[in-house]
JSON list of C-alpha atoms and ligand atoms in Angstrom, two decimals:
[
{"chain": "A", "resi": 1, "resn": "UNK", "atom": "CA", "xyz": [2.15, -11.61, -34.88]},
{"chain": "A", "resi": 2, "resn": "UNK", "atom": "CA", "xyz": [-0.36, -8.78, -35.21]},
{"chain": "A", "resi": 3, "resn": "UNK", "atom": "CA", "xyz": [-2.71, -9.29, -38.11]},
{"chain": "A", "resi": 4, "resn": "UNK", "atom": "CA", "xyz": [-4.39, -6.21, -39.54]},
{"chain": "A", "resi": 5, "resn": "UNK", "atom": "CA", "xyz": [-7.31, -6.65, -41.86]},
{"chain": "A", "resi": 6, "resn": "UNK", "atom": "CA", "xyz": [-10.06, -4.39, -43.21]},
{"chain": "A", "resi": 7, "resn": "UNK", "atom": "CA", "xyz": [-13.65, -5.27, -42.43]},
{"chain": "A", "resi": 8, "resn": "UNK", "atom": "CA", "xyz": [-15.80, -2.74, -44.23]},
{"chain": "A", "resi": 9, "resn": "UNK", "atom": "CA", "xyz": [-14.51, 0.60, -42.93]},
{"chain": "A", "resi": 10, "resn": "UNK", "atom": "CA", "xyz": [-13.26, -0.84, -39.61]},
{"chain": "A", "resi": 11, "resn": "UNK", "atom": "CA", "xyz": [-9.69, -2.02, -39.12]},
{"chain": "A", "resi": 12, "resn": "UNK", "atom": "CA", "xyz": [-9.65, -5.21, -37.03]},
{"chain": "A", "resi": 13, "resn": "UNK", "atom": "CA", "xyz": [-6.47, -5.95, -35.09]},
{"chain": "A", "resi": 14, "resn": "UNK", "atom": "CA", "xyz": [-5.94, -9.47, -33.84]},
{"chain": "A", "resi": 15, "resn": "UNK", "atom": "CA", "xyz": [-4.04, -9.17, -30.60]},
{"chain": "A", "resi": 16, "resn": "UNK", "atom": "CA", "xyz": [-1.26, -11.53, -29.62]},
{"chain": "A", "resi": 17, "resn": "UNK", "atom": "CA", "xyz": [-1.60, -13.75, -26.54]},
{"chain": "A", "resi": 18, "resn": "UNK", "atom": "CA", "xyz": [0.87, -11.51, -24.67]},
{"chain": "A", "resi": 19, "resn": "UNK", "atom": "CA", "xyz": [-1.07, -8.37, -25.58]},
{"chain": "A", "resi": 20, "resn": "UNK", "atom": "CA", "xyz": [-4.30, -9.92, -24.32]},
{"chain": "A", "resi": 21, "resn": "UNK", "atom": "CA", "xyz": [-2.68, -11.18, -21.13]},
{"chain": "A", "resi": 22, "resn": "UNK", "atom": "CA", "xyz": [-1.21, -7.76, -20.33]},
{"chain": "A", "resi": 23, "resn": "UNK", "atom": "CA", "xyz": [-4.32, -5.79, -21.25]},
{"chain": "A", "resi": 24, "resn": "UNK", "atom": "CA", "xyz": [-6.84, -8.11, -19.59]},
{"chain": "A", "resi": 25, "resn": "UNK", "atom": "CA", "xyz": [-5.00, -8.60, -16.27]},
{"chain": "A", "resi": 26, "resn": "UNK", "atom": "CA", "xyz": [-6.89, -6.98, -13.41]},
{"chain": "A", "resi": 27, "resn": "UNK", "atom": "CA", "xyz": [-6.04, -6.48, -9.78]},
{"chain": "A", "resi": 28, "resn": "UNK", "atom": "CA", "xyz": [-8.38, -8.69, -7.75]},
{"chain": "A", "resi": 29, "resn": "UNK", "atom": "CA", "xyz": [-8.96, -7.97, -4.05]},
{"chain": "A", "resi": 30, "resn": "UNK", "atom": "CA", "xyz": [-11.75, -10.40, -3.14]},
{"chain": "A", "resi": 31, "resn": "UNK", "atom": "CA", "xyz": [-11.18, -14.15, -3.22]},
{"chain": "A", "resi": 32, "resn": "UNK", "atom": "CA", "xyz": [-13.16, -17.39, -3.11]},
{"chain": "A", "resi": 33, "resn": "UNK", "atom": "CA", "xyz": [-12.61, -19.90, -0.36]},
{"chain": "A", "resi": 34, "resn": "UNK", "atom": "CA", "xyz": [-10.59, -22.22, -2.53]},
{"chain": "A", "resi": 35, "resn": "UNK", "atom": "CA", "xyz": [-7.05, -23.40, -1.82]},
{"chain": "A", "resi": 36, "resn": "UNK", "atom": "CA", "xyz": [-4.21, -23.16, -4.33]},
{"chain": "A", "resi": 37, "resn": "UNK", "atom": "CA", "xyz": [-1.77, -26.02, -4.65]},
{"chain": "A", "resi": 38, "resn": "UNK", "atom": "CA", "xyz": [1.75, -25.01, -3.62]},
{"chain": "A", "resi": 39, "resn": "UNK", "atom": "CA", "xyz": [2.96, -26.70, -6.83]},
{"chain": "A", "resi": 40, "resn": "UNK", "atom": "CA", "xyz": [1.08, -24.10, -8.90]},
{"chain": "A", "resi": 41, "resn": "UNK", "atom": "CA", "xyz": [2.67, -21.22, -6.97]},
{"chain": "A", "resi": 42, "resn": "UNK", "atom": "CA", "xyz": [6.09, -22.83, -7.35]},
{"chain": "A", "resi": 43, "resn": "UNK", "atom": "CA", "xyz": [5.63, -23.22, -11.10]},
{"chain": "A", "resi": 44, "resn": "UNK", "atom": "CA", "xyz": [4.62, -19.56, -11.42]},
{"chain": "A", "resi": 45, "resn": "UNK", "atom": "CA", "xyz": [7.66, -18.46, -9.39]},
{"chain": "A", "resi": 46, "resn": "UNK", "atom": "CA", "xyz": [10.03, -20.60, -11.44]},
{"chain": "A", "resi": 47, "resn": "UNK", "atom": "CA", "xyz": [8.96, -18.74, -14.60]},
{"chain": "A", "resi": 48, "resn": "UNK", "atom": "CA", "xyz": [8.64, -15.31, -12.96]},
{"chain": "A", "resi": 49, "resn": "UNK", "atom": "CA", "xyz": [12.26, -15.76, -11.87]},
{"chain": "A", "resi": 50, "resn": "UNK", "atom": "CA", "xyz": [13.27, -15.19, -15.52]},
{"chain": "A", "resi": 51, "resn": "UNK", "atom": "CA", "xyz": [12.67, -11.46, -14.98]},
{"chain": "A", "resi": 52, "resn": "UNK", "atom": "CA", "xyz": [15.54, -9.17, -16.01]},
{"chain": "A", "resi": 53, "resn": "UNK", "atom": "CA", "xyz": [18.07, -8.18, -13.36]},
{"chain": "A", "resi": 54, "resn": "UNK", "atom": "CA", "xyz": [21.27, -6.15, -13.34]},
{"chain": "A", "resi": 55, "resn": "UNK", "atom": "CA", "xyz": [22.77, -7.07, -9.98]},
{"chain": "A", "resi": 56, "resn": "UNK", "atom": "CA", "xyz": [25.35, -9.79, -9.36]},
{"chain": "A", "resi": 57, "resn": "UNK", "atom": "CA", "xyz": [22.60, -12.13, -8.25]},
{"chain": "A", "resi": 58, "resn": "UNK", "atom": "CA", "xyz": [18.86, -12.12, -8.68]},
{"chain": "A", "resi": 59, "resn": "UNK", "atom": "CA", "xyz": [17.89, -9.31, -6.29]},
{"chain": "A", "resi": 60, "resn": "UNK", "atom": "CA", "xyz": [14.52, -10.64, -5.09]},
{"chain": "A", "resi": 61, "resn": "UNK", "atom": "CA", "xyz": [13.50, -12.95, -2.27]},
{"chain": "A", "resi": 62, "resn": "UNK", "atom": "CA", "xyz": [9.98, -14.26, -1.91]},
{"chain": "A", "resi": 63, "resn": "UNK", "atom": "CA", "xyz": [8.44, -15.65, 1.28]},
{"chain": "A", "resi": 64, "resn": "UNK", "atom": "CA", "xyz": [5.38, -17.75, 0.48]},
{"chain": "A", "resi": 65, "resn": "UNK", "atom": "CA", "xyz": [2.61, -18.31, 3.03]},
{"chain": "A", "resi": 66, "resn": "UNK", "atom": "CA", "xyz": [0.11, -20.77, 1.62]},
{"chain": "A", "resi": 67, "resn": "UNK", "atom": "CA", "xyz": [-3.00, -22.09, 3.39]},
{"chain": "A", "resi": 68, "resn": "UNK", "atom": "CA", "xyz": [-2.21, -22.69, 7.08]},
{"chain": "A", "resi": 69, "resn": "UNK", "atom": "CA", "xyz": [1.21, -21.10, 6.42]},
{"chain": "A", "resi": 70, "resn": "UNK", "atom": "CA", "xyz": [-0.54, -17.70, 6.53]},
{"chain": "A", "resi": 71, "resn": "UNK", "atom": "CA", "xyz": [-0.60, -18.05, 10.31]},
{"chain": "A", "resi": 72, "resn": "UNK", "atom": "CA", "xyz": [3.19, -17.54, 10.29]},
{"chain": "A", "resi": 73, "resn": "UNK", "atom": "CA", "xyz": [2.64, -14.18, 8.56]},
{"chain": "A", "resi": 74, "resn": "UNK", "atom": "CA", "xyz": [-0.12, -13.23, 11.02]},
{"chain": "A", "resi": 75, "resn": "UNK", "atom": "CA", "xyz": [2.14, -14.12, 13.97]},
{"chain": "A", "resi": 76, "resn": "UNK", "atom": "CA", "xyz": [4.96, -12.05, 12.46]},
{"chain": "A", "resi": 77, "resn": "UNK", "atom": "CA", "xyz": [2.56, -9.10, 12.16]},
{"chain": "A", "resi": 78, "resn": "UNK", "atom": "CA", "xyz": [1.73, -9.28, 15.88]},
{"chain": "A", "resi": 79, "resn": "UNK", "atom": "CA", "xyz": [4.27, -6.61, 17.02]},
{"chain": "A", "resi": 80, "resn": "UNK", "atom": "CA", "xyz": [2.94, -4.18, 14.37]},
{"chain": "A", "resi": 81, "resn": "UNK", "atom": "CA", "xyz": [-0.68, -5.10, 15.21]},
{"chain": "A", "resi": 82, "resn": "UNK", "atom": "CA", "xyz": [-0.08, -4.35, 18.89]},
{"chain": "A", "resi": 83, "resn": "UNK", "atom": "CA", "xyz": [0.67, -0.72, 17.93]},
{"chain": "A", "resi": 84, "resn": "UNK", "atom": "CA", "xyz": [-2.17, -0.41, 15.40]},
{"chain": "A", "resi": 85, "resn": "UNK", "atom": "CA", "xyz": [-5.86, 0.21, 15.97]},
{"chain": "A", "resi": 86, "resn": "UNK", "atom": "CA", "xyz": [-8.21, -2.73, 16.48]},
{"chain": "A", "resi": 87, "resn": "UNK", "atom": "CA", "xyz": [-9.88, -1.78, 13.18]},
{"chain": "A", "resi": 88, "resn": "UNK", "atom": "CA", "xyz": [-6.61, -2.00, 11.29]},
{"chain": "A", "resi": 89, "resn": "UNK", "atom": "CA", "xyz": [-5.78, -5.37, 12.83]},
{"chain": "A", "resi": 90, "resn": "UNK", "atom": "CA", "xyz": [-9.19, -6.69, 11.79]},
{"chain": "A", "resi": 91, "resn": "UNK", "atom": "CA", "xyz": [-8.92, -5.30, 8.25]},
{"chain": "A", "resi": 92, "resn": "UNK", "atom": "CA", "xyz": [-5.43, -6.62, 7.57]},
{"chain": "A", "resi": 93, "resn": "UNK", "atom": "CA", "xyz": [-6.13, -10.01, 9.22]},
{"chain": "A", "resi": 94, "resn": "UNK", "atom": "CA", "xyz": [-9.35, -10.35, 7.23]},
{"chain": "A", "resi": 95, "resn": "UNK", "atom": "CA", "xyz": [-7.56, -9.68, 3.96]},
{"chain": "A", "resi": 96, "resn": "UNK", "atom": "CA", "xyz": [-4.84, -12.21, 4.73]},
{"chain": "A", "resi": 97, "resn": "UNK", "atom": "CA", "xyz": [-7.36, -14.86, 5.71]},
{"chain": "A", "resi": 98, "resn": "UNK", "atom": "CA", "xyz": [-9.49, -14.16, 2.62]},
{"chain": "A", "resi": 99, "resn": "UNK", "atom": "CA", "xyz": [-6.54, -14.85, 0.29]},
{"chain": "A", "resi": 100, "resn": "UNK", "atom": "CA", "xyz": [-5.55, -18.46, -0.40]},
{"chain": "A", "resi": 101, "resn": "UNK", "atom": "CA", "xyz": [-1.86, -17.50, -0.26]},
{"chain": "A", "resi": 102, "resn": "UNK", "atom": "CA", "xyz": [0.34, -14.51, 0.41]},
{"chain": "A", "resi": 103, "resn": "UNK", "atom": "CA", "xyz": [3.78, -13.78, -0.97]},
{"chain": "A", "resi": 104, "resn": "UNK", "atom": "CA", "xyz": [6.03, -11.31, 0.83]},
{"chain": "A", "resi": 105, "resn": "UNK", "atom": "CA", "xyz": [8.44, -9.99, -1.80]},
{"chain": "A", "resi": 106, "resn": "UNK", "atom": "CA", "xyz": [11.65, -8.18, -0.91]},
{"chain": "A", "resi": 107, "resn": "UNK", "atom": "CA", "xyz": [14.72, -6.82, -2.65]},
{"chain": "A", "resi": 108, "resn": "UNK", "atom": "CA", "xyz": [18.06, -7.84, -1.18]},
{"chain": "A", "resi": 109, "resn": "UNK", "atom": "CA", "xyz": [20.42, -5.17, 0.10]},
{"chain": "A", "resi": 110, "resn": "UNK", "atom": "CA", "xyz": [23.29, -4.07, -2.17]},
{"chain": "A", "resi": 111, "resn": "UNK", "atom": "CA", "xyz": [26.27, -1.86, -1.37]},
{"chain": "A", "resi": 112, "resn": "UNK", "atom": "CA", "xyz": [25.53, 1.09, -3.64]},
{"chain": "A", "resi": 113, "resn": "UNK", "atom": "CA", "xyz": [22.53, 3.33, -4.29]},
{"chain": "A", "resi": 114, "resn": "UNK", "atom": "CA", "xyz": [22.58, 2.22, -7.90]},
{"chain": "A", "resi": 115, "resn": "UNK", "atom": "CA", "xyz": [22.67, -1.44, -6.84]},
{"chain": "A", "resi": 116, "resn": "UNK", "atom": "CA", "xyz": [19.67, -0.91, -4.58]},
{"chain": "A", "resi": 117, "resn": "UNK", "atom": "CA", "xyz": [17.78, 1.05, -7.22]},
{"chain": "A", "resi": 118, "resn": "UNK", "atom": "CA", "xyz": [18.39, -1.64, -9.83]},
{"chain": "A", "resi": 119, "resn": "UNK", "atom": "CA", "xyz": [17.32, -4.29, -7.30]},
{"chain": "A", "resi": 120, "resn": "UNK", "atom": "CA", "xyz": [14.04, -2.48, -6.65]},
{"chain": "A", "resi": 121, "resn": "UNK", "atom": "CA", "xyz": [13.31, -2.02, -10.35]},
{"chain": "A", "resi": 122, "resn": "UNK", "atom": "CA", "xyz": [14.13, -5.64, -11.19]},
{"chain": "A", "resi": 123, "resn": "UNK", "atom": "CA", "xyz": [12.00, -6.92, -8.30]},
{"chain": "A", "resi": 124, "resn": "UNK", "atom": "CA", "xyz": [9.04, -4.93, -9.66]},
{"chain": "A", "resi": 125, "resn": "UNK", "atom": "CA", "xyz": [9.43, -6.75, -12.98]},
{"chain": "A", "resi": 126, "resn": "UNK", "atom": "CA", "xyz": [9.54, -10.07, -11.08]},
{"chain": "A", "resi": 127, "resn": "UNK", "atom": "CA", "xyz": [6.23, -9.13, -9.44]},
{"chain": "A", "resi": 128, "resn": "UNK", "atom": "CA", "xyz": [4.69, -8.16, -12.76]},
{"chain": "A", "resi": 129, "resn": "UNK", "atom": "CA", "xyz": [5.71, -11.58, -14.13]},
{"chain": "A", "resi": 130, "resn": "UNK", "atom": "CA", "xyz": [3.95, -13.20, -11.16]},
{"chain": "A", "resi": 131, "resn": "UNK", "atom": "CA", "xyz": [0.81, -11.10, -11.80]},
{"chain": "A", "resi": 132, "resn": "UNK", "atom": "CA", "xyz": [0.69, -12.07, -15.46]},
{"chain": "A", "resi": 133, "resn": "UNK", "atom": "CA", "xyz": [1.37, -15.76, -14.89]},
{"chain": "A", "resi": 134, "resn": "UNK", "atom": "CA", "xyz": [-1.34, -15.94, -12.21]},
{"chain": "A", "resi": 135, "resn": "UNK", "atom": "CA", "xyz": [-3.76, -14.04, -14.42]},
{"chain": "A", "resi": 136, "resn": "UNK", "atom": "CA", "xyz": [-3.13, -16.55, -17.21]},
{"chain": "A", "resi": 137, "resn": "UNK", "atom": "CA", "xyz": [-4.20, -19.30, -14.78]},
{"chain": "A", "resi": 138, "resn": "UNK", "atom": "CA", "xyz": [-7.30, -17.29, -13.72]},
{"chain": "A", "resi": 139, "resn": "UNK", "atom": "CA", "xyz": [-5.84, -16.74, -10.28]},
{"chain": "A", "resi": 140, "resn": "UNK", "atom": "CA", "xyz": [-6.31, -13.24, -8.87]},
{"chain": "A", "resi": 141, "resn": "UNK", "atom": "CA", "xyz": [-3.79, -11.06, -7.09]},
{"chain": "A", "resi": 142, "resn": "UNK", "atom": "CA", "xyz": [-3.41, -7.71, -5.41]},
{"chain": "A", "resi": 143, "resn": "UNK", "atom": "CA", "xyz": [0.00, -6.16, -4.90]},
{"chain": "A", "resi": 144, "resn": "UNK", "atom": "CA", "xyz": [-0.14, -4.31, -1.57]},
{"chain": "A", "resi": 145, "resn": "UNK", "atom": "CA", "xyz": [2.46, -1.83, -0.41]},
{"chain": "A", "resi": 146, "resn": "UNK", "atom": "CA", "xyz": [0.50, 0.05, 2.20]},
{"chain": "A", "resi": 147, "resn": "UNK", "atom": "CA", "xyz": [-0.03, -0.55, 5.87]},
{"chain": "A", "resi": 148, "resn": "UNK", "atom": "CA", "xyz": [1.96, -2.54, 8.33]},
{"chain": "A", "resi": 149, "resn": "UNK", "atom": "CA", "xyz": [4.04, -4.80, 6.15]},
{"chain": "A", "resi": 150, "resn": "UNK", "atom": "CA", "xyz": [7.26, -2.78, 6.04]},
{"chain": "A", "resi": 151, "resn": "UNK", "atom": "CA", "xyz": [7.99, -3.62, 9.67]},
{"chain": "A", "resi": 152, "resn": "UNK", "atom": "CA", "xyz": [11.50, -4.55, 10.84]},
{"chain": "A", "resi": 153, "resn": "UNK", "atom": "CA", "xyz": [10.17, -7.01, 13.47]},
{"chain": "A", "resi": 154, "resn": "UNK", "atom": "CA", "xyz": [8.04, -8.81, 10.89]},
{"chain": "A", "resi": 155, "resn": "UNK", "atom": "CA", "xyz": [11.06, -9.07, 8.58]},
{"chain": "A", "resi": 156, "resn": "UNK", "atom": "CA", "xyz": [13.18, -10.47, 11.37]},
{"chain": "A", "resi": 157, "resn": "UNK", "atom": "CA", "xyz": [10.54, -13.05, 12.28]},
{"chain": "A", "resi": 158, "resn": "UNK", "atom": "CA", "xyz": [10.29, -14.39, 8.72]},
{"chain": "A", "resi": 159, "resn": "UNK", "atom": "CA", "xyz": [14.04, -14.18, 8.04]},
{"chain": "A", "resi": 160, "resn": "UNK", "atom": "CA", "xyz": [14.02, -11.09, 5.81]},
{"chain": "A", "resi": 161, "resn": "UNK", "atom": "CA", "xyz": [16.03, -8.74, 8.03]},
{"chain": "A", "resi": 162, "resn": "UNK", "atom": "CA", "xyz": [17.88, -5.99, 6.15]},
{"chain": "A", "resi": 163, "resn": "UNK", "atom": "CA", "xyz": [15.82, -6.53, 2.99]},
{"chain": "A", "resi": 164, "resn": "UNK", "atom": "CA", "xyz": [13.64, -3.91, 1.30]},
{"chain": "A", "resi": 165, "resn": "UNK", "atom": "CA", "xyz": [9.93, -4.62, 1.35]},
{"chain": "A", "resi": 166, "resn": "UNK", "atom": "CA", "xyz": [8.53, -4.38, -2.20]},
{"chain": "A", "resi": 167, "resn": "UNK", "atom": "CA", "xyz": [5.09, -5.88, -1.84]},
{"chain": "A", "resi": 168, "resn": "UNK", "atom": "CA", "xyz": [2.72, -8.24, -0.14]},
{"chain": "A", "resi": 169, "resn": "UNK", "atom": "CA", "xyz": [0.91, -10.19, -2.84]},
{"chain": "A", "resi": 170, "resn": "UNK", "atom": "CA", "xyz": [-2.48, -11.55, -1.81]},
{"chain": "A", "resi": 171, "resn": "UNK", "atom": "CA", "xyz": [-3.50, -14.36, -4.11]},
{"chain": "A", "resi": 172, "resn": "UNK", "atom": "CA", "xyz": [-6.61, -16.46, -4.68]},
{"chain": "A", "resi": 173, "resn": "UNK", "atom": "CA", "xyz": [-9.25, -17.83, -7.00]},
{"chain": "A", "resi": 174, "resn": "UNK", "atom": "CA", "xyz": [-12.14, -15.44, -7.60]},
{"chain": "A", "resi": 175, "resn": "UNK", "atom": "CA", "xyz": [-15.71, -15.10, -8.84]},
{"chain": "A", "resi": 176, "resn": "UNK", "atom": "CA", "xyz": [-15.93, -13.11, -12.06]},
{"chain": "A", "resi": 177, "resn": "UNK", "atom": "CA", "xyz": [-18.30, -10.59, -10.43]},
{"chain": "A", "resi": 178, "resn": "UNK", "atom": "CA", "xyz": [-15.50, -9.71, -8.00]},
{"chain": "A", "resi": 179, "resn": "UNK", "atom": "CA", "xyz": [-13.20, -8.49, -10.77]},
{"chain": "A", "resi": 180, "resn": "UNK", "atom": "CA", "xyz": [-13.05, -4.70, -10.38]},
{"chain": "A", "resi": 181, "resn": "UNK", "atom": "CA", "xyz": [-13.87, -2.53, -13.39]},
{"chain": "A", "resi": 182, "resn": "UNK", "atom": "CA", "xyz": [-10.72, -1.62, -15.29]},
{"chain": "A", "resi": 183, "resn": "UNK", "atom": "CA", "xyz": [-9.00, 1.49, -13.99]},
{"chain": "A", "resi": 184, "resn": "UNK", "atom": "CA", "xyz": [-9.39, 4.17, -16.66]},
{"chain": "A", "resi": 185, "resn": "UNK", "atom": "CA", "xyz": [-6.22, 4.63, -18.64]},
{"chain": "A", "resi": 186, "resn": "UNK", "atom": "CA", "xyz": [-5.29, 7.61, -20.76]},
{"chain": "A", "resi": 187, "resn": "UNK", "atom": "CA", "xyz": [-4.26, 6.82, -24.31]},
{"chain": "A", "resi": 188, "resn": "UNK", "atom": "CA", "xyz": [-0.55, 6.11, -24.63]},
{"chain": "A", "resi": 189, "resn": "UNK", "atom": "CA", "xyz": [-0.34, 9.25, -26.79]},
{"chain": "A", "resi": 190, "resn": "UNK", "atom": "CA", "xyz": [-0.72, 11.41, -23.69]},
{"chain": "A", "resi": 191, "resn": "UNK", "atom": "CA", "xyz": [2.49, 9.84, -22.31]},
{"chain": "A", "resi": 192, "resn": "UNK", "atom": "CA", "xyz": [4.39, 9.50, -25.52]},
{"chain": "A", "resi": 193, "resn": "UNK", "atom": "CA", "xyz": [7.06, 11.77, -26.89]},
{"chain": "A", "resi": 194, "resn": "UNK", "atom": "CA", "xyz": [8.12, 10.40, -30.23]},
{"chain": "A", "resi": 195, "resn": "UNK", "atom": "CA", "xyz": [11.20, 11.39, -32.20]},
{"chain": "A", "resi": 196, "resn": "UNK", "atom": "CA", "xyz": [11.22, 9.91, -35.70]},
{"chain": "B", "resi": 1, "resn": "FMN", "atom": "C1", "xyz": [3.56, -0.42, -6.76]},
{"chain": "B", "resi": 1, "resn": "FMN", "atom": "C2", "xyz": [2.11, -0.76, -6.53]},
{"chain": "B", "resi": 1, "resn": "FMN", "atom": "C3", "xyz": [1.58, -0.68, -5.26]},
{"chain": "B", "resi": 1, "resn": "FMN", "atom": "C4", "xyz": [0.24, -1.02, -5.02]},
{"chain": "B", "resi": 1, "resn": "FMN", "atom": "N1", "xyz": [-0.24, -0.98, -3.74]},
{"chain": "B", "resi": 1, "resn": "FMN", "atom": "C5", "xyz": [-1.54, -1.29, -3.51]},
{"chain": "B", "resi": 1, "resn": "FMN", "atom": "C6", "xyz": [-2.03, -1.29, -2.18]},
{"chain": "B", "resi": 1, "resn": "FMN", "atom": "O1", "xyz": [-1.31, -1.03, -1.21]},
{"chain": "B", "resi": 1, "resn": "FMN", "atom": "N2", "xyz": [-3.35, -1.62, -2.00]},
{"chain": "B", "resi": 1, "resn": "FMN", "atom": "C7", "xyz": [-4.16, -1.94, -3.06]},
{"chain": "B", "resi": 1, "resn": "FMN", "atom": "O2", "xyz": [-5.34, -2.22, -2.83]},
{"chain": "B", "resi": 1, "resn": "FMN", "atom": "N3", "xyz": [-3.71, -1.96, -4.34]},
{"chain": "B", "resi": 1, "resn": "FMN", "atom": "C8", "xyz": [-2.42, -1.65, -4.58]},
{"chain": "B", "resi": 1, "resn": "FMN", "atom": "N4", "xyz": [-1.93, -1.71, -5.86]},
{"chain": "B", "resi": 1, "resn": "FMN", "atom": "C9", "xyz": [-2.81, -2.12, -6.96]},
{"chain": "B", "resi": 1, "resn": "FMN", "atom": "C10", "xyz": [-3.30, -0.92, -7.76]},
{"chain": "B", "resi": 1, "resn": "FMN", "atom": "O3", "xyz": [-4.22, -0.19, -7.00]},
{"chain": "B", "resi": 1, "resn": "FMN", "atom": "C11", "xyz": [-3.91, -1.42, -9.07]},
{"chain": "B", "resi": 1, "resn": "FMN", "atom": "O4", "xyz": [-2.88, -1.95, -9.87]},
{"chain": "B", "resi": 1, "resn": "FMN", "atom": "C12", "xyz": [-4.61, -0.28, -9.78]},
{"chain": "B", "resi": 1, "resn": "FMN", "atom": "O5", "xyz": [-5.82, 0.03, -9.15]},
{"chain": "B", "resi": 1, "resn": "FMN", "atom": "C13", "xyz": [-4.89, -0.58, -11.25]},
{"chain": "B", "resi": 1, "resn": "FMN", "atom": "O6", "xyz": [-5.71, -1.70, -11.38]},
{"chain": "B", "resi": 1, "resn": "FMN", "atom": "P1", "xyz": [-5.29, -2.91, -12.30]},
{"chain": "B", "resi": 1, "resn": "FMN", "atom": "O7", "xyz": [-4.08, -3.56, -11.66]},
{"chain": "B", "resi": 1, "resn": "FMN", "atom": "O8", "xyz": [-6.49, -3.81, -12.32]},
{"chain": "B", "resi": 1, "resn": "FMN", "atom": "O9", "xyz": [-4.95, -2.38, -13.65]},
{"chain": "B", "resi": 1, "resn": "FMN", "atom": "C14", "xyz": [-0.59, -1.40, -6.11]},
{"chain": "B", "resi": 1, "resn": "FMN", "atom": "C15", "xyz": [-0.04, -1.46, -7.41]},
{"chain": "B", "resi": 1, "resn": "FMN", "atom": "C16", "xyz": [1.28, -1.16, -7.61]},
{"chain": "B", "resi": 1, "resn": "FMN", "atom": "C17", "xyz": [1.85, -1.24, -9.01]}
]
């Protein structure tokens, strides 16, 4: 519950745990060399799986590469790497190795445009749940969409053929100085059209 009280002339709002979690979450791109227990990732996924969905089945799949398992992802990237520059290979490999774990998140294929659109939207909410639940455990994450990950050969090699790539999540523990400054946000009023 939000508690509003007057302190002199200033109104103090006590934020709920959910408000704090949402507002304080940051994208983290630089990780410590510290492993994450698969059990922790599994627990996060079990709860994230309660995201809303409007398809016949939950529309997301998630391929988890933890610790040494990241080599499977690197091997699956090999066909895409062979067509990329050496610099890009190094950059992407470095980022994967720097993270403790990676999750490759896809949306399943549905028969209609609406089905596929709903699947994509629901899968984004699944990812946001993952971000928040990791943030609550002081585990960092970056949701990456760019680069080489939307590659049919990679999907085939990990068993995701025919699925829509939604994001590669790079996950790890972090030092507080590696938390980026918050991205400036406009006040909600500049996006809000209210009819009362
Ligand atoms: C759909 C989506 C795609 C993103 N893709 C990338 C990406 O490819 N690379 C990256 O570094 N960050 C990516 N991000 C992270 C954003 O850059 C980040 O959320 C933004 O800078 C705001 O920072 P914050 O998450 O700390 O609020 C993505 C975020 C979203 C929602």
